[in-house]
Coordinates of C-alpha atoms and ligand atoms in Angstrom, one line a residue:
M140 CA -145.4 176.7 12.8
T141 CA -145.5 177.0 8.6
L142 CA -147.0 174.2 6.8
H143 CA -145.7 173.7 3.6
I144 CA -148.1 172.3 1.1
A145 CA -147.0 171.0 -2.3
G146 CA -150.0 171.7 -5.0
A147 CA -152.5 174.3 -5.4
G148 CA -155.4 171.8 -6.4
M149 CA -158.0 170.0 -4.7
A150 CA -155.9 168.4 -1.8
G151 CA -153.6 171.2 -1.1
L152 CA -156.1 173.8 -1.3
C153 CA -158.5 172.2 1.0
A154 CA -155.4 171.2 3.4
A155 CA -154.4 175.1 3.4
A156 CA -158.0 176.6 4.0
R157 CA -158.3 174.2 6.8
A158 CA -154.8 174.7 8.4
R159 CA -155.7 178.2 8.7
E160 CA -158.8 177.9 10.1
L161 CA -156.8 175.7 13.0
G162 CA -154.4 178.7 13.5
L163 CA -151.5 177.3 11.3
E164 CA -149.5 179.8 9.0
T165 CA -149.4 178.0 5.5
V166 CA -147.7 178.3 2.4
V167 CA -148.9 176.6 -1.0
W168 CA -146.4 175.9 -3.7
E169 CA -147.8 175.6 -7.2
K170 CA -145.8 174.4 -9.9
G171 CA -148.3 175.5 -12.7
D172 CA -149.1 178.9 -13.5
R173 CA -152.6 178.7 -12.1
A174 CA -154.3 177.5 -9.1
G175 CA -156.8 174.5 -9.6
G176 CA -154.7 171.4 -10.8
S177 CA -157.0 169.0 -12.4
M178 CA -159.8 169.8 -10.2
L179 CA -160.4 173.1 -12.5
L180 CA -160.7 170.7 -15.6
S181 CA -163.1 168.0 -14.1
S182 CA -166.6 167.5 -13.7
C183 CA -166.7 168.6 -10.3
V184 CA -168.7 165.7 -8.8
V185 CA -167.7 165.0 -5.3
W186 CA -168.9 161.6 -4.3
R187 CA -168.8 158.4 -2.5
Y188 CA -170.4 154.7 -1.9
L189 CA -173.4 154.6 0.1
D190 CA -171.5 153.0 2.8
A191 CA -168.2 151.3 4.0
D192 CA -169.3 147.6 2.7
A193 CA -170.3 149.0 -0.8
F194 CA -166.8 150.8 -1.0
R195 CA -165.2 147.5 -0.2
Q196 CA -166.8 145.7 -2.8
E197 CA -166.1 148.1 -5.6
C198 CA -162.7 148.8 -4.6
P199 CA -161.5 145.2 -2.8
H200 CA -157.8 146.2 -2.8
G201 CA -158.0 149.6 -1.2
D202 CA -157.2 150.1 2.4
P203 CA -160.2 149.7 4.6
R204 CA -159.4 152.2 7.1
L205 CA -159.0 154.7 4.8
Q206 CA -161.9 153.9 2.8
A207 CA -163.8 154.0 6.5
Q208 CA -162.5 157.6 6.8
L209 CA -163.7 158.5 3.6
I210 CA -167.0 157.4 4.0
E211 CA -167.2 158.9 7.6
R212 CA -165.7 162.4 6.6
L213 CA -167.1 163.2 3.1
D214 CA -170.5 164.7 3.8
E215 CA -169.0 167.2 6.5
G216 CA -166.3 168.5 3.9
I217 CA -168.8 168.9 1.3
A218 CA -170.9 171.1 3.8
W219 CA -167.8 172.7 4.7
L220 CA -167.0 173.6 0.8
R221 CA -170.3 175.1 0.7
S222 CA -169.7 177.0 3.8
L223 CA -166.7 178.6 1.7
G224 CA -168.9 179.6 -1.0
A225 CA -168.3 177.1 -3.5
E226 CA -171.4 176.7 -5.9
V227 CA -173.4 173.5 -6.2
V228 CA -174.5 172.8 -9.6
W229 CA -176.5 169.7 -9.0
E230 CA -177.6 168.2 -5.6
E231 CA -177.0 164.5 -6.5
T232 CA -174.8 162.5 -8.6
G233 CA -177.4 160.7 -11.1
N234 CA -175.7 157.7 -10.2
P235 CA -178.1 155.4 -7.2
R236 CA -174.6 153.8 -6.2
T237 CA -173.4 157.1 -5.0
L238 CA -174.0 160.1 -2.9
G239 CA -172.4 163.5 -3.6
V240 CA -173.1 166.8 -5.5
R241 CA -171.6 168.1 -8.2
F242 CA -169.9 172.0 -7.9
D243 CA -169.0 174.3 -10.3
P244 CA -165.2 174.0 -10.8
R245 CA -164.7 177.5 -11.1
S246 CA -166.6 178.7 -8.3
L247 CA -165.0 175.8 -6.4
T248 CA -161.4 176.5 -7.0
D249 CA -162.1 180.4 -6.5
A250 CA -163.7 179.8 -3.3
L251 CA -160.8 177.6 -2.0
V252 CA -158.2 180.1 -3.1
R253 CA -159.7 182.9 -1.3
A254 CA -159.7 180.4 1.9
A255 CA -156.0 179.2 1.3
G256 CA -154.0 182.2 1.8
E257 CA -150.2 182.5 0.4
V258 CA -150.5 180.4 -3.0
R259 CA -146.9 180.9 -5.1
L260 CA -147.8 180.1 -8.8
S261 CA -145.2 178.8 -10.8
E262 CA -142.6 177.7 -8.2
A263 CA -142.4 174.2 -7.3
F264 CA -142.1 173.0 -3.8
P265 CA -138.6 173.2 -2.2
D266 CA -137.4 169.4 -1.1
D267 CA -136.3 170.8 2.6
A268 CA -139.4 172.5 3.3
A269 CA -141.0 170.9 6.5
P270 CA -143.4 170.2 7.8
L271 CA -144.7 169.3 4.3
L272 CA -147.9 168.0 2.6
L273 CA -147.3 166.5 -0.7
A274 CA -150.7 167.0 -2.6
T275 CA -149.0 167.3 -6.5
G276 CA -151.9 165.2 -7.8
G277 CA -150.3 161.6 -8.8
F278 CA -147.9 160.5 -11.4
Q279 CA -149.8 160.3 -14.7
G280 CA -147.8 163.4 -16.2
D281 CA -144.4 161.4 -16.0
R282 CA -143.8 158.9 -18.9
E283 CA -141.0 157.3 -17.3
L284 CA -143.0 156.6 -14.2
V285 CA -146.2 155.6 -16.0
R286 CA -143.9 152.9 -18.2
E287 CA -142.4 151.6 -14.9
H288 CA -145.6 150.9 -13.1
I289 CA -148.5 150.8 -15.7
A290 CA -146.7 149.9 -18.7
P291 CA -149.4 150.4 -21.3
A292 CA -148.7 148.8 -24.6
G293 CA -148.8 152.5 -26.3
E294 CA -149.1 156.1 -25.6
L295 CA -151.7 156.9 -23.1
L296 CA -153.7 160.4 -23.8
L297 CA -153.1 162.6 -20.7
R298 CA -156.4 163.5 -19.5
A299 CA -155.4 165.8 -16.6
N300 CA -153.1 168.8 -15.9
R301 CA -149.6 168.8 -17.3
W302 CA -147.9 169.3 -13.8
S303 CA -148.5 166.3 -12.2
T304 CA -145.8 164.4 -12.9
G305 CA -145.1 162.2 -9.8
D306 CA -143.0 164.8 -7.8
G307 CA -144.5 164.1 -4.3
L308 CA -144.2 160.0 -4.9
K309 CA -140.3 160.6 -5.7
L310 CA -139.8 162.8 -2.7
A311 CA -141.6 160.4 -0.5
L312 CA -139.7 157.1 -1.8
A313 CA -136.3 158.9 -1.6
R314 CA -137.4 159.9 2.0
G315 CA -138.1 155.9 2.8
A316 CA -141.9 156.0 2.4
G317 CA -143.8 152.9 1.4
A318 CA -145.9 152.4 -1.8
S319 CA -149.6 151.6 -1.8
A320 CA -151.2 148.9 -3.3
G321 CA -152.5 149.6 -7.0
L322 CA -149.4 151.2 -8.5
G323 CA -150.3 149.8 -11.8
E324 CA -153.6 151.2 -12.0
F325 CA -155.3 154.4 -13.2
Y326 CA -158.7 155.9 -13.7
G327 CA -159.2 157.4 -16.9
R328 CA -161.5 157.6 -19.9
A329 CA -161.7 156.3 -23.3
M330 CA -161.1 159.2 -25.9
P331 CA -160.9 160.0 -29.2
A332 CA -157.6 158.4 -30.7
P333 CA -155.2 160.6 -32.7
P334 CA -155.3 162.5 -35.2
A335 CA -158.2 163.9 -33.1
A336 CA -157.5 167.2 -31.4
V337 CA -158.1 166.7 -27.4
P338 CA -157.6 170.1 -25.8
E339 CA -158.1 170.2 -22.0
E340 CA -161.4 172.3 -22.2
R341 CA -162.6 169.4 -24.1
F342 CA -161.6 166.5 -21.7
V343 CA -164.9 165.9 -20.2
E344 CA -167.1 166.3 -23.4
L345 CA -164.8 164.4 -25.7
A346 CA -165.2 161.4 -23.3
Q347 CA -166.3 158.0 -24.8
L348 CA -168.6 156.4 -22.1
Y349 CA -170.4 153.7 -24.2
G350 CA -167.8 150.8 -24.0
A351 CA -170.5 148.6 -22.3
R352 CA -173.1 149.2 -25.3
A353 CA -170.3 148.7 -28.0
L354 CA -168.3 145.9 -29.6
V355 CA -165.0 146.6 -28.5
L356 CA -162.2 145.5 -30.5
D357 CA -158.4 146.1 -30.6
D358 CA -156.4 147.5 -33.5
A359 CA -155.8 144.0 -34.9
G360 CA -159.6 143.2 -34.8
E361 CA -159.7 141.1 -31.5
E362 CA -162.5 141.3 -29.1
F363 CA -161.2 141.8 -25.6
A364 CA -163.2 143.7 -23.4
P365 CA -163.9 142.4 -19.9
E366 CA -166.7 140.2 -19.6
Q367 CA -168.7 142.4 -16.9
I368 CA -167.6 145.9 -17.8
S369 CA -167.8 148.1 -14.4
W370 CA -170.3 151.1 -14.4
S371 CA -167.2 153.3 -14.3
E372 CA -165.8 151.4 -17.4
T373 CA -162.3 152.2 -15.7
D374 CA -161.5 148.3 -16.2
L375 CA -162.1 148.6 -19.8
V376 CA -159.9 151.7 -20.1
Q377 CA -157.2 149.8 -18.3
A378 CA -157.8 146.8 -20.5
I379 CA -157.5 149.0 -23.7
A380 CA -154.1 150.7 -22.3
R381 CA -152.5 147.1 -22.6
R382 CA -153.7 146.3 -26.2
P383 CA -151.7 147.4 -29.1
N384 CA -151.2 151.4 -29.2
A385 CA -153.5 151.5 -26.3
Q386 CA -156.0 151.9 -28.6
A387 CA -159.4 150.0 -29.4
W388 CA -162.5 150.6 -31.9
Y389 CA -165.8 151.2 -30.3
V390 CA -168.4 149.6 -32.8
V391 CA -172.0 150.9 -32.1
D392 CA -175.2 149.7 -33.8
E393 CA -178.4 152.1 -34.1
E394 CA -179.9 150.7 -31.0
A395 CA -176.9 151.8 -29.0
L396 CA -176.8 155.4 -30.6
A397 CA -180.1 156.5 -28.9
V398 CA -179.1 155.5 -25.5
E399 CA -178.6 158.2 -23.1
I400 CA -175.6 157.9 -20.6
R401 CA -175.2 160.2 -18.0
G402 CA -177.0 163.0 -19.9
R403 CA -175.4 162.7 -23.1
T404 CA -176.5 160.2 -26.0
V405 CA -174.2 157.6 -27.5
R406 CA -174.8 159.4 -31.0
E407 CA -173.8 162.6 -29.5
M408 CA -170.3 161.2 -28.0
V409 CA -169.8 159.7 -31.6
L410 CA -170.2 162.8 -33.2
A411 CA -168.2 164.8 -30.8
A412 CA -165.5 162.3 -31.5
R413 CA -165.9 163.4 -35.0
D414 CA -166.1 166.8 -34.7
A415 CA -162.7 166.2 -33.0
G416 CA -161.0 165.1 -36.0
G417 CA -160.9 161.4 -34.7
D418 CA -161.4 158.2 -36.9
V419 CA -165.2 157.3 -36.9
L420 CA -165.6 154.9 -39.9
L421 CA -168.7 153.1 -41.2
P422 CA -167.9 149.4 -40.1
N423 CA -167.1 147.9 -43.4
E424 CA -164.0 150.4 -43.6
L425 CA -162.6 148.3 -40.7
G426 CA -162.2 145.3 -43.2
I427 CA -163.8 142.7 -41.0
D428 CA -166.9 141.2 -41.4
L429 CA -169.3 142.6 -39.1
P430 CA -173.1 142.5 -39.3
S431 CA -175.0 145.4 -41.1
T432 CA -176.5 146.6 -38.1
Y433 CA -173.7 148.4 -36.8
A434 CA -173.6 152.0 -37.8
Y435 CA -170.2 153.3 -36.7
A436 CA -166.6 152.3 -35.5
V437 CA -165.2 154.8 -33.2
H438 CA -161.1 154.8 -32.7
V439 CA -160.2 155.3 -29.0
V440 CA -157.5 155.6 -26.9
A441 CA -157.1 155.2 -23.1
G442 CA -156.7 158.5 -21.4
I443 CA -155.2 158.6 -18.3
T444 CA -156.8 161.0 -15.3
H445 CA -154.9 159.9 -12.3
T446 CA -152.9 157.3 -10.9
I447 CA -154.9 155.0 -8.5
G448 CA -151.6 153.9 -6.5
G449 CA -149.0 156.0 -4.7
I450 CA -147.8 156.9 -1.5
R451 CA -148.7 154.9 1.4
I452 CA -150.6 156.8 4.5
D453 CA -152.3 156.1 7.6
D454 CA -156.1 157.4 8.3
R455 CA -154.8 160.8 9.7
A456 CA -153.0 161.4 6.4
R457 CA -149.5 160.8 7.7
V458 CA -146.7 159.2 5.0
L459 CA -145.9 155.9 6.0
D460 CA -142.3 154.1 5.8
V461 CA -141.8 150.5 4.4
D462 CA -142.3 149.3 7.7
G463 CA -145.6 151.0 8.4
E464 CA -144.3 153.8 11.0
P465 CA -145.3 157.5 10.2
L466 CA -142.5 159.4 8.6
E467 CA -142.4 162.8 10.7
G468 CA -143.4 166.0 9.3
L469 CA -144.5 164.4 6.1
Y470 CA -148.3 164.1 4.8
A471 CA -150.0 163.5 1.5
A472 CA -153.2 163.5 0.2
G473 CA -155.2 163.8 -3.1
A474 CA -154.0 161.5 -5.9
D475 CA -150.4 161.5 -4.1
A476 CA -151.9 159.3 -1.5
G477 CA -152.6 155.9 -2.9
G478 CA -154.2 152.6 -2.3
I479 CA -157.7 154.1 -1.5
A480 CA -159.7 153.0 -4.5
A481 CA -157.1 150.3 -5.4
G482 CA -159.3 147.4 -7.9
G483 CA -161.7 149.8 -8.8
Y484 CA -162.5 153.3 -8.7
A485 CA -163.5 156.0 -6.5
S486 CA -163.8 159.9 -6.7
G487 CA -160.5 161.3 -6.4
L488 CA -162.3 165.1 -5.6
A489 CA -163.7 163.3 -2.6
S490 CA -160.2 161.8 -1.3
A491 CA -158.6 165.1 -1.9
L492 CA -161.0 166.9 0.3
V493 CA -161.1 164.2 3.0
F494 CA -157.3 163.7 3.5
G495 CA -156.3 167.3 2.6
R496 CA -158.4 168.4 5.5
L497 CA -157.4 165.7 7.9
A498 CA -153.6 166.3 6.9
A499 CA -154.0 169.9 8.1
E500 CA -155.9 168.5 11.4
T501 CA -153.1 166.1 11.8
A502 CA -150.4 168.9 11.4
A503 CA -152.2 171.2 13.8
S504 CA -152.2 168.7 16.8
A505 CA -148.6 167.6 16.0
Ligands
LIG824 C1 -161.7 165.7 -17.2 C2 -161.7 165.5 -15.7 C3 -162.9 165.0 -15.1 C4 -162.8 164.7 -13.8 N1 -164.1 164.6 -13.5 C5 -163.9 164.2 -12.0 C6 -165.3 164.1 -11.1 O1 -166.3 164.4 -11.7 N2 -165.0 163.8 -9.8 C7 -163.7 163.4 -9.4 O2 -164.3 163.0 -8.1 N3 -162.9 163.5 -9.9 C8 -162.9 164.1 -11.3 N4 -161.6 164.2 -11.9 C9 -160.3 163.9 -10.9 C10 -160.0 164.8 -10.1 O3 -159.9 166.4 -11.0 C11 -158.7 164.5 -9.3 O4 -158.8 163.4 -8.7 C12 -158.5 165.7 -8.3 O5 -158.4 167.0 -9.0 C13 -157.1 165.2 -7.4 O6 -156.9 166.3 -6.6 P1 -155.3 166.4 -6.2 O7 -155.2 167.9 -5.4 O8 -154.6 165.5 -6.0 O9 -154.8 166.9 -8.0 P2 -155.1 168.2 -8.4 O10 -156.3 168.7 -8.3 O11 -154.4 167.9 -10.0 O12 -153.8 169.3 -7.9 C14 -152.5 168.7 -7.8 C15 -151.7 170.2 -8.0 O13 -150.2 170.0 -7.6 C16 -149.5 170.7 -8.5 N5 -147.9 170.4 -8.6 C17 -147.5 169.1 -9.2 N6 -146.2 169.1 -9.2 C18 -146.0 170.2 -8.3 C19 -144.7 170.4 -7.6 N7 -143.8 169.8 -7.8 N8 -144.6 171.5 -6.8 C20 -145.8 172.4 -6.6 N9 -147.0 171.9 -7.3 C21 -147.1 170.8 -8.0 C22 -150.2 170.4 -9.9 O14 -149.9 171.7 -10.8 C23 -151.8 170.8 -9.4 O15 -152.2 171.9 -9.6 C24 -161.5 164.8 -13.1 C25 -160.4 165.1 -13.8 C26 -160.3 165.6 -15.0 C27 -159.1 165.8 -15.7

């Protein structure tokens, strides 16, 4: 039997490598002209919450069976990636809420490609391929789908590979699949707003990660941030998406500039935004009365990295129909499979790894 896999990113490559270990033939279809998807552009920290209860608290609307699988299966998945030769650059996440490692994204992609067998670049998957694993990386790249489900108040900045346009979701829905919770949610970052230039190789470096340290105003000068911004700031980024132009101003004082957040000071992030050509003003240039302790106002836009809702799956990565019954020969993993982190944020690479491998195991035992 040949397992067809749509997408040569994290989920698709993990599935292909695992399926081949289990004796299946595989073909990986890749729409883009390179393998690696958003994984190759990422910070590559593969992580989980400490236990299932913590996961539940952080992502209260996610499916608890999928969350339990992720907690149970991630550590062996990481060990397996190491065994394939992927290079670990940090042995911890630097976040006391989470456990995991940081891989070098190039080394991880290369290790997976070596193990994945046939990868057909620049070829979208054929609709009639069967059995089929959907691993196309979510729908953030499709403006229409984003407008329909997320309904931002302005143009979001696409902070992801440009090929993930919901092809997996469209096929699954056409075949009667159910949709997961969280279709209106996404994981992203505040990024320097236009006219800043934000090329994909600067997605990580240009993220503005200090919303919780800033006075956050929308383009009309109104303060709107959630009262308790979450540690990942995903809730703040989603809130920005719903303000005029999907943009905001992060106004920071001298004290905040010296604060270090995940290895960089706020000052460094502000200067990076300015270096990219973004609007970094003196607060009095905003035309509102602000205390003189404020040093800079940085114009940001909500950047979308991946969607959180998507295709409904079970804990063996089988696509479920609207009644919760598995659709024969159809699997989904990675950002195509939704509802794992609904209500919060969890590692997209981790779910791609765990459910990609699970999809291969389920297909091999079918
Ligand atoms: C800047 C940045 C930083 C990030 N940092 C982290 C991090 O530190 N930790 C973390 O957990 N996550 C991080 N992520 C998110 C992570 O990269 C994604 O969650 C992960 O790659 C999702 O895996 P995937 O396989 O679903 O999608 P991808 O890895 O994006 O792969 C999807 C693949 O499908 C292909 N495709 C799309 N449509 C088709 C089609 N019709 N036919 C064939 N192929 C198709 C795409 O071209 C792509 O190659 C980051 C992402 C970015 C962009």
